[in-house]
XYZ file of C-alpha atoms in Angstrom:
335
model
C 17.160 -21.324 9.397
C 16.085 -21.209 13.024
C 15.949 -17.620 14.151
C 16.303 -15.973 17.566
C 15.492 -12.283 17.318
C 17.439 -9.519 19.060
C 15.632 -6.209 18.813
C 18.181 -3.369 18.879
C 16.957 0.141 19.837
C 19.337 3.127 20.256
C 17.782 6.005 22.207
C 18.875 9.565 22.778
C 16.963 11.724 25.240
C 13.586 10.160 24.419
C 12.544 8.029 27.402
C 8.800 8.397 26.714
C 9.196 6.990 23.217
C 10.853 3.921 24.613
C 7.818 3.353 26.865
C 5.480 3.391 23.884
C 7.721 0.994 21.922
C 8.144 -1.417 24.800
C 4.411 -1.362 25.451
C 3.744 -2.444 21.902
C 6.284 -5.217 22.277
C 4.464 -6.593 25.334
C 1.375 -7.231 23.209
C 3.111 -9.030 20.296
C 1.322 -12.228 19.240
C 4.686 -13.820 18.562
C 5.033 -17.043 20.600
C 8.800 -17.612 20.363
C 11.436 -16.172 22.638
C 13.229 -12.968 21.655
C 15.268 -10.243 23.393
C 15.282 -6.479 23.469
C 18.547 -4.528 23.678
C 18.250 -0.794 24.576
C 21.359 1.259 23.978
C 21.359 4.720 25.644
C 23.620 6.887 23.464
C 24.926 9.380 26.007
C 21.499 10.751 26.918
C 21.008 13.297 29.688
C 17.347 12.188 30.023
C 17.874 8.452 30.622
C 15.303 5.773 29.918
C 16.674 3.237 32.423
C 13.841 3.515 34.941
C 11.256 3.022 32.206
C 13.151 0.003 30.869
C 13.216 -1.547 34.381
C 9.364 -1.485 34.497
C 9.248 -3.938 31.531
C 11.862 -6.433 32.642
C 9.155 -8.711 34.069
C 7.384 -8.888 30.759
C 10.293 -8.838 28.302
C 13.749 -10.288 27.989
C 15.382 -6.860 28.034
C 18.845 -5.493 28.615
C 19.905 -1.836 29.019
C 23.292 -0.328 28.254
C 24.515 3.216 28.660
C 27.441 4.496 26.637
C 28.999 7.764 25.562
C 27.391 9.536 22.669
C 28.832 8.295 19.356
C 25.786 8.364 17.022
C 22.996 5.953 16.101
C 25.091 3.775 13.790
C 27.750 3.013 16.358
C 25.087 2.521 19.010
C 23.351 -0.063 16.858
C 26.705 -1.803 16.335
C 27.250 -1.770 20.087
C 23.843 -3.338 20.618
C 24.416 -6.075 18.004
C 27.734 -6.974 19.558
C 26.057 -7.302 22.993
C 23.025 -9.249 21.611
C 22.581 -13.049 21.939
C 20.366 -13.577 18.819
C 21.347 -14.689 15.337
C 19.060 -12.152 13.624
C 18.971 -8.511 14.566
C 15.899 -6.288 14.129
C 16.815 -2.613 14.333
C 14.148 -0.060 15.307
C 14.089 3.599 16.033
C 12.874 4.688 19.482
C 9.955 6.599 17.903
C 8.374 3.453 16.440
C 5.339 1.594 17.645
C 4.742 -1.993 16.502
C 1.433 -3.569 15.481
C 0.891 -6.767 17.424
C 1.677 -9.065 14.496
C 4.969 -7.401 13.548
C 7.327 -10.159 14.744
C 5.047 -12.887 13.395
C 5.185 -11.252 9.960
C 8.957 -11.004 10.049
C 9.255 -14.674 11.028
C 6.777 -15.731 8.312
C 8.755 -13.894 5.646
C 12.051 -15.375 6.789
C 10.651 -18.886 6.766
C 9.080 -18.411 3.328
C 12.190 -16.939 1.673
C 15.147 -16.330 3.931
C 17.215 -13.195 3.334
C 20.098 -11.766 5.275
C 18.766 -8.200 5.199
C 15.166 -6.876 5.106
C 13.338 -3.616 5.473
C 9.719 -2.923 6.361
C 7.418 0.006 5.587
C 6.220 2.648 7.991
C 2.635 3.771 8.449
C 0.743 6.511 10.266
C -1.294 5.603 13.313
C -4.651 7.207 13.937
C -3.308 9.154 16.925
C -0.714 10.969 14.829
C -1.064 14.711 14.273
C -2.057 16.036 10.855
C 1.521 17.216 10.315
C 2.903 13.830 11.209
C 0.507 12.102 8.825
C 1.332 14.527 5.987
C 5.066 14.030 6.474
C 4.599 10.275 6.733
C 2.758 10.301 3.435
C 5.409 12.152 1.512
C 8.199 10.096 3.064
C 6.600 6.867 1.869
C 4.727 7.798 -1.342
C 5.903 6.647 -4.718
C 4.802 10.064 -6.058
C 7.562 11.708 -3.972
C 11.086 10.663 -2.997
C 9.609 7.629 -1.148
C 9.810 5.740 -4.464
C 13.565 6.238 -4.914
C 14.715 3.388 -2.678
C 12.752 0.613 -4.393
C 9.560 -1.143 -3.563
C 7.582 -4.254 -4.313
C 8.622 -4.326 -7.918
C 12.267 -3.935 -6.947
C 12.198 -6.671 -4.275
C 15.806 -7.792 -4.773
C 17.107 -4.262 -4.516
C 15.147 -2.693 -1.761
C 17.072 -0.234 0.348
C 15.997 -0.732 3.996
C 15.918 2.156 6.463
C 17.226 1.727 10.029
C 13.961 2.651 11.714
C 12.696 -0.787 10.562
C 15.486 -3.006 9.424
C 16.704 -6.556 9.898
C 20.185 -8.015 9.420
C 21.477 -11.490 10.139
C 24.396 -11.958 12.570
C 26.245 -13.558 9.678
C 25.908 -10.450 7.466
C 26.750 -8.120 10.408
C 29.955 -9.957 11.115
C 30.860 -9.995 7.404
C 30.366 -6.299 6.728
C 31.199 -4.816 10.137
C 27.893 -3.008 10.775
C 27.024 0.660 10.339
C 29.505 3.389 9.457
C 29.874 6.824 11.022
C 27.889 8.857 8.449
C 24.481 10.075 9.600
C 22.025 10.201 7.981
C 22.848 7.706 5.232
C 24.246 4.984 7.436
C 21.483 2.578 6.464
C 21.832 2.702 2.621
C 25.634 2.601 3.071
C 25.275 -0.589 5.069
C 22.833 -2.037 2.575
C 25.236 -1.385 -0.311
C 28.070 -3.076 1.561
C 25.822 -6.022 2.319
C 25.037 -6.308 -1.446
C 28.759 -6.162 -2.249
C 29.369 -9.015 0.188
C 27.008 -11.339 -1.690
C 23.908 -10.928 0.473
C 20.499 -9.715 -0.672
C 17.882 -7.416 0.778
C 14.141 -7.682 0.526
C 11.033 -5.673 1.390
C 8.716 -7.319 3.989
C 5.522 -5.486 3.031
C 3.452 -6.609 5.987
C 6.167 -6.022 8.641
C 5.305 -2.358 8.997
C 5.797 -0.013 11.989
C 4.038 3.160 13.060
C 6.880 5.694 12.744
C 6.075 8.589 15.003
C 8.351 11.195 13.434
C 8.366 13.991 16.063
C 9.447 16.846 13.891
C 8.094 20.240 12.846
C 8.392 21.794 9.423
C 11.829 23.318 10.129
C 13.206 20.026 11.457
C 11.735 18.245 8.475
C 13.528 20.581 6.072
C 16.834 20.117 7.884
C 16.355 16.315 7.805
C 15.622 16.026 4.107
C 18.392 18.536 3.295
C 20.851 16.244 5.023
C 19.333 13.306 3.082
C 20.060 15.240 -0.137
C 23.683 16.034 0.901
C 24.376 12.411 1.874
C 23.258 10.848 -1.437
C 26.188 12.142 -3.613
C 28.607 10.871 -0.941
C 27.049 7.435 -1.159
C 27.177 7.678 -4.979
C 30.981 8.277 -4.706
C 31.495 5.472 -2.239
C 29.277 3.016 -4.146
C 29.338 4.161 -7.856
C 27.236 1.283 -9.090
C 24.260 2.410 -6.993
C 23.962 5.932 -8.521
C 20.627 6.545 -10.300
C 19.395 9.423 -12.484
C 16.225 9.484 -10.233
C 18.250 10.989 -7.422
C 18.328 14.235 -9.465
C 14.513 14.386 -9.560
C 13.933 16.698 -6.556
C 16.572 19.183 -7.799
C 15.205 19.272 -11.275
C 11.630 19.415 -9.995
C 12.284 22.615 -8.050
C 14.267 24.275 -10.839
C 11.482 23.304 -13.282
C 8.875 24.778 -10.932
C 10.782 28.080 -10.755
C 11.100 28.234 -14.561
C 7.420 27.377 -14.957
C 6.504 30.377 -12.805
C 8.699 32.613 -14.981
C 7.134 31.254 -18.152
C 3.665 31.835 -16.654
C 4.502 35.479 -16.041
C 5.337 35.812 -19.743
C 2.146 34.133 -20.844
C 3.238 30.503 -21.264
C 0.888 28.552 -19.060
C 1.473 24.932 -20.113
C 4.463 24.157 -17.794
C 2.752 25.481 -14.694
C -0.416 23.561 -15.624
C 1.604 20.366 -15.711
C 2.841 21.108 -12.233
C -0.714 21.857 -11.138
C -1.773 18.468 -12.512
C 0.979 16.765 -10.526
C -0.072 18.483 -7.304
C -3.723 17.553 -7.926
C -2.647 13.915 -8.420
C -0.617 14.103 -5.189
C -3.610 15.595 -3.319
C -6.016 12.936 -4.597
C -3.592 10.098 -3.777
C -3.028 11.504 -0.323
C -6.749 11.939 0.199
C -7.367 8.297 -0.757
C -4.457 7.156 1.455
C -5.186 9.253 4.567
C -8.979 9.901 4.227
C -8.321 13.478 5.298
C -8.631 16.635 3.073
C -6.523 18.594 5.628
C -3.719 16.021 5.573
C -3.908 15.880 1.767
C -3.462 19.682 1.536
C -0.600 19.612 4.016
C 0.941 16.754 1.958
C 1.383 19.193 -0.947
C 3.274 21.590 1.314
C 5.285 18.721 2.741
C 6.253 17.595 -0.718
C 7.427 21.143 -1.566
C 9.530 21.157 1.637
C 10.835 17.685 0.850
C 11.831 18.489 -2.752
C 13.346 21.876 -1.844
C 15.378 20.549 1.043
C 16.561 17.340 -0.684
C 17.121 18.993 -4.013
C 19.293 21.867 -2.704
C 21.182 19.521 -0.480
C 21.836 17.127 -3.338
C 22.989 19.996 -5.603
C 25.259 21.526 -2.969
C 26.897 18.223 -2.155
C 27.365 17.281 -5.828
C 29.048 20.584 -6.599
C 31.394 20.439 -3.623
C 32.371 16.799 -4.174
C 32.956 17.443 -7.886
C 35.119 20.540 -7.535
C 36.870 19.957 -4.199
C 39.723 17.569 -3.542
C 38.718 17.331 0.134
C 37.202 14.193 1.547
C 33.448 14.164 2.505
C 34.338 14.039 6.160
C 36.184 17.376 5.815
C 33.515 18.976 3.565
C 30.550 17.851 5.636
C 31.769 17.368 9.236
C 28.206 17.579 10.641
C 27.299 14.460 8.670
C 29.797 12.281 10.436
C 30.126 11.090 14.050
C 33.568 10.667 15.437
C 34.371 7.696 17.685
C 35.821 8.742 21.030
């Protein structure tokens, strides 16, 4: 299949991030034509002036619309795009120069209507960003839940680095109004429509998550609350592994109680896990400081996700109300 890429980027009050992303697109080694579609989602700090500076170097279009959430903004961009294959990126991503070439290579080798790529930490990232990036991608944490190289046919892409064909977009209707969780919801509907997803391991981005510890907790807590909703909407996708963070934290609490009463084995098992996490993070990041922070990041991740998952599961099980009523902050309403 001959591909013409349309890169879709929603942005909300982050003009400087768009500059970094566009700068990385200028230096792509990809030799074919492609376009960039920037969708400003009701921002008060607009990126239009920055976008204009790159119009000589890139085929780029800019649209401003009322705030309706990232999912609807991506749909807006895909409807405006001219390409037959859409690449969806977050505004806080930076691309290595061979990104588009790797995507094209994968599509030509084994075409798929939906793909996802990994994210990595760039050298300029802060220690906190590197620690959070590690736990968000490591198989030793919740990063392993959505599949990987061994689960190629069932990889769940994330919308910071995701591709979808125009054919699949028109068939499934794009993203829904839930957020976060709009990307796995879209992936599950793509699967139900007969299309497949695949991991493109070399098509990675540098995901510059600009969050502190509190924002990170809020983010993963929302991820936890969203998962039971997705399990209800798409029952065949539910997995026992989604309970792991909840059980991990309850087990850690019980282990501390047992330790107080002289039973050390459970807490020693947890200590062994954290040591393994530290060593893996040390090998991955080459930084003892980042490796230590990765342990704290994992605790934040498991606690936030686990409590969110438990709360959502209980409310959905015992309430007759719809998710949109129970969790209004997880849904954008179209105006």
